PDB file of C-alpha atoms in Angstrom:
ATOM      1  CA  UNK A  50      31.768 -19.709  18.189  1.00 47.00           C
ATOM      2  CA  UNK A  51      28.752 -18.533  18.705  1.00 49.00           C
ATOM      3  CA  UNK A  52      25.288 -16.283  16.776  1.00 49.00           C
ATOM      4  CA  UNK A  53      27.834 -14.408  14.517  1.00 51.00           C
ATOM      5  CA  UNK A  54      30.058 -17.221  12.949  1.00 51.00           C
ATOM      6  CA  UNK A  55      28.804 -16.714   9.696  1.00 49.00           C
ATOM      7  CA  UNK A  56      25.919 -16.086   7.240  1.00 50.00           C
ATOM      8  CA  UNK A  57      22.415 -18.159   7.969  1.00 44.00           C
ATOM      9  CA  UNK A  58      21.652 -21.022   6.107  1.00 45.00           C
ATOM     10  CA  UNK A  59      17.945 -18.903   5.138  1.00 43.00           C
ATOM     11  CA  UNK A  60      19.677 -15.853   4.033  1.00 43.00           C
ATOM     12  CA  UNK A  61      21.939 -18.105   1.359  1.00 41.00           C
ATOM     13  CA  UNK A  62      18.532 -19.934   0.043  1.00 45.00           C
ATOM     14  CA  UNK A  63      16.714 -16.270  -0.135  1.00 50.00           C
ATOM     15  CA  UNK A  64      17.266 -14.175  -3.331  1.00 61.00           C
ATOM     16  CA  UNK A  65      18.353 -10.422  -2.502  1.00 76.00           C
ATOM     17  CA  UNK A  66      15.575  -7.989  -3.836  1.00 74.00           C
ATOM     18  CA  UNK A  67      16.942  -4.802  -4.749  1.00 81.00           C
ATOM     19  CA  UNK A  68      15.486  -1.623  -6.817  1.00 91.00           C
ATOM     20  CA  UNK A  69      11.923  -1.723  -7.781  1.00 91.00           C
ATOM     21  CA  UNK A  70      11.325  -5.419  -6.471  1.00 93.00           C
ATOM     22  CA  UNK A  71      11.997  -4.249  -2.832  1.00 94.00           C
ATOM     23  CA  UNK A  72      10.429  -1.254  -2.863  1.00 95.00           C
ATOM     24  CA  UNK A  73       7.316  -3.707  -4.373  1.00 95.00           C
ATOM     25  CA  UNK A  74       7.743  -6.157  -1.659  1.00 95.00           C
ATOM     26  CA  UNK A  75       8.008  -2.876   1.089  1.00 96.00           C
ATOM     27  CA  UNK A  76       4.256  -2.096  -0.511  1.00 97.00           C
ATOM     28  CA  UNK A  77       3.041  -5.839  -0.544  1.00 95.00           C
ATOM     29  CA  UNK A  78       4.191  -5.728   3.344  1.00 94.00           C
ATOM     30  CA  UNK A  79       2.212  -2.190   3.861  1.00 95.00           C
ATOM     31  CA  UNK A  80      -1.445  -2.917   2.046  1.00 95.00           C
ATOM     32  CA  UNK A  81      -1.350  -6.330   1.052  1.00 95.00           C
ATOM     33  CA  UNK A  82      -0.057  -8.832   3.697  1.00 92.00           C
ATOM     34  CA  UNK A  83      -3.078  -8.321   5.923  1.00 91.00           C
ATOM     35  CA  UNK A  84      -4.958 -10.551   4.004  1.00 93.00           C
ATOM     36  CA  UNK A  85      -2.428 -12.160   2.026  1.00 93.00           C
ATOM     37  CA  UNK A  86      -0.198 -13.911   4.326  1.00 89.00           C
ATOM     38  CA  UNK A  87      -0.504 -15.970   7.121  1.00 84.00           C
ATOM     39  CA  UNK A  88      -1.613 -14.598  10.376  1.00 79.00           C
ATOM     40  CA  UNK A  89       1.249 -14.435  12.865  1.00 76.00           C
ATOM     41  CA  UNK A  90      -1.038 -14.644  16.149  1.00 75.00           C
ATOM     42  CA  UNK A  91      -1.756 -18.433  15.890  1.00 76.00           C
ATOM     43  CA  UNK A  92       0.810 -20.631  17.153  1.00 76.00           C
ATOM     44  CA  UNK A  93      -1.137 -23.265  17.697  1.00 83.00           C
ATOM     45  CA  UNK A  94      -2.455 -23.593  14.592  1.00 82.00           C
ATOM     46  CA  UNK A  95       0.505 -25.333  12.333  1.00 81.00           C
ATOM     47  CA  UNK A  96      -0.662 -24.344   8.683  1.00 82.00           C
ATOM     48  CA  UNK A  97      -2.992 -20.520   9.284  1.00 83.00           C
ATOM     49  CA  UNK A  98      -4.392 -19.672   6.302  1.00 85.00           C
ATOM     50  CA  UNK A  99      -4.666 -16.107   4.820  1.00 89.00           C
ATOM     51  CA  UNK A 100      -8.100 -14.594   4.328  1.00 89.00           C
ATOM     52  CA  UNK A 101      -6.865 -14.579   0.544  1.00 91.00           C
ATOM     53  CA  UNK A 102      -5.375 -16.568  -1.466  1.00 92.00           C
ATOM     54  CA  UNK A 103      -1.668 -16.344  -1.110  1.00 91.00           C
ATOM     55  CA  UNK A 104       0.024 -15.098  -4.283  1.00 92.00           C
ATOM     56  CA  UNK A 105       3.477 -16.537  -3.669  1.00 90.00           C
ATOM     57  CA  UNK A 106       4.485 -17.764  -7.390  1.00 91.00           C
ATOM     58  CA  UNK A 107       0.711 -16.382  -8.493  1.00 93.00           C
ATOM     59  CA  UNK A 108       2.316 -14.124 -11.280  1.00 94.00           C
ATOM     60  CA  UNK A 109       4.381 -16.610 -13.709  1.00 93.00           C
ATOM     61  CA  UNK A 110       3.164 -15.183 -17.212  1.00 95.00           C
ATOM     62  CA  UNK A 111       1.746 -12.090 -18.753  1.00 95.00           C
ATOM     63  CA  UNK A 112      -1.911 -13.741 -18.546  1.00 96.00           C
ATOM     64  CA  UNK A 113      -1.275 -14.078 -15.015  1.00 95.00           C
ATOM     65  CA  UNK A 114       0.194 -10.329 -14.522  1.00 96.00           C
ATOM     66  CA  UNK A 115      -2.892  -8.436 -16.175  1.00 97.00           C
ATOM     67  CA  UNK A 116      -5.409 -11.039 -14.002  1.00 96.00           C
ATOM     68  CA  UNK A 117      -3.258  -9.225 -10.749  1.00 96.00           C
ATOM     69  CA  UNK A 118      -2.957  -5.690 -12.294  1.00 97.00           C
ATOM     70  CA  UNK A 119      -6.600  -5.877 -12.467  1.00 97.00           C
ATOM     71  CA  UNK A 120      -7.736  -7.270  -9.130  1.00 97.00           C
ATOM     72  CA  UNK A 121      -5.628  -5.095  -7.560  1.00 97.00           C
ATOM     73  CA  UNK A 122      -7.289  -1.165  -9.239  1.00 97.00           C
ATOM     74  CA  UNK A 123     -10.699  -3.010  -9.569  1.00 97.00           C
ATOM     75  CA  UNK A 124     -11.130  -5.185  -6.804  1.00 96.00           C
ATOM     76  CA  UNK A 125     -12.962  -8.494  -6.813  1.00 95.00           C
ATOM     77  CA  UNK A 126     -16.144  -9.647  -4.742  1.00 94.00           C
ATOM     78  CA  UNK A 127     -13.339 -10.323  -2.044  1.00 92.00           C
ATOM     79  CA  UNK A 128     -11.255  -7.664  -2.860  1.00 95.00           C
ATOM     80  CA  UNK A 129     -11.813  -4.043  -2.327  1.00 95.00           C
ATOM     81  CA  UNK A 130     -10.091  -1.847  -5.434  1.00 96.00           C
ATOM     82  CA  UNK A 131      -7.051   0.332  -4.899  1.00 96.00           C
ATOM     83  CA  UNK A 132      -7.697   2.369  -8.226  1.00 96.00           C
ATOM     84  CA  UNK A 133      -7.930   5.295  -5.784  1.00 96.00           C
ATOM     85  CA  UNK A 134      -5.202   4.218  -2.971  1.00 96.00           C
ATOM     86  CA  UNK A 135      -2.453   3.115  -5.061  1.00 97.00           C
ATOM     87  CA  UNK A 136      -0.622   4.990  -8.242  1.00 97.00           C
ATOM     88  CA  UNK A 137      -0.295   2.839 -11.347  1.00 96.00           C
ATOM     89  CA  UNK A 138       3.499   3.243 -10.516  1.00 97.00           C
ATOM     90  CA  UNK A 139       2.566   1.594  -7.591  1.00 97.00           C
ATOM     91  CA  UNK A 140       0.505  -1.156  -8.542  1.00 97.00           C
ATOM     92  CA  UNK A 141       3.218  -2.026 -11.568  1.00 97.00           C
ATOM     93  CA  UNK A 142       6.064  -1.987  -8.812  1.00 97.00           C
ATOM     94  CA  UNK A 143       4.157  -4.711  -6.384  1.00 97.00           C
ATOM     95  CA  UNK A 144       3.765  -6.731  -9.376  1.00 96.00           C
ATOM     96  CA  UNK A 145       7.127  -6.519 -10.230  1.00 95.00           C
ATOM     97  CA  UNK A 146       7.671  -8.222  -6.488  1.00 95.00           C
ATOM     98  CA  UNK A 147       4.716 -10.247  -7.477  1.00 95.00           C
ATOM     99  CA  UNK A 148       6.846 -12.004 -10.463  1.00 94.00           C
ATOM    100  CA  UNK A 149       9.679 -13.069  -7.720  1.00 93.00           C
ATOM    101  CA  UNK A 150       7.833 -13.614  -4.604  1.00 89.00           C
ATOM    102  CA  UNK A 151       8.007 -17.739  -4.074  1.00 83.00           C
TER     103      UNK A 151
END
């Protein structure tokens, strides 16, 4: 017995991404993680918050989708735009990871 026996117990309870939702998550990983998920660097701290808000289960409904599409070109008083980092292919394939990411 031993590390290899068989698949993880997390990888069963985790939902494979494939297509345009991994190639969104890939994105969310590259320009919005820094400030969108939890810093790694604090093990002392047992609940580290992002700077902002965490979007896990954020886009559930169209209202929801077009309040992201927009925060993401225009920006917010947090929130620099990406209107001019980011194709609109681009910002429609991180919300696309958006509407999965729990």
């Amino acid at each position: 017995a031993g590390l290899l026996a068989g698949p993880s117990p997390l990888a069963a309870q985790t939902p494979a991404l494939a297509g345009r939702e991994l190639a969104g998550k890939k994105l969310f990983l590259q320009r919005c993680s820094l400030c969108h998920m939890p810093a790694l660097n604090e093990p002392d701290n047992p609940d580290p918050q992002p700077y902002g808000p965490k979007l896990n289960g954020f886009v559930r409904d169209t209202q929801t989708e077009e309040r992201a599409r927009r925060a993401i070109l225009n920006g917010t008083p947090r929130m620099p735009g990406f209107q001019y980092g980011l194709t609109k292919e681009e910002v429609e394939t991180i919300i696309t990871y958006l509407k999965v990411f729990k």
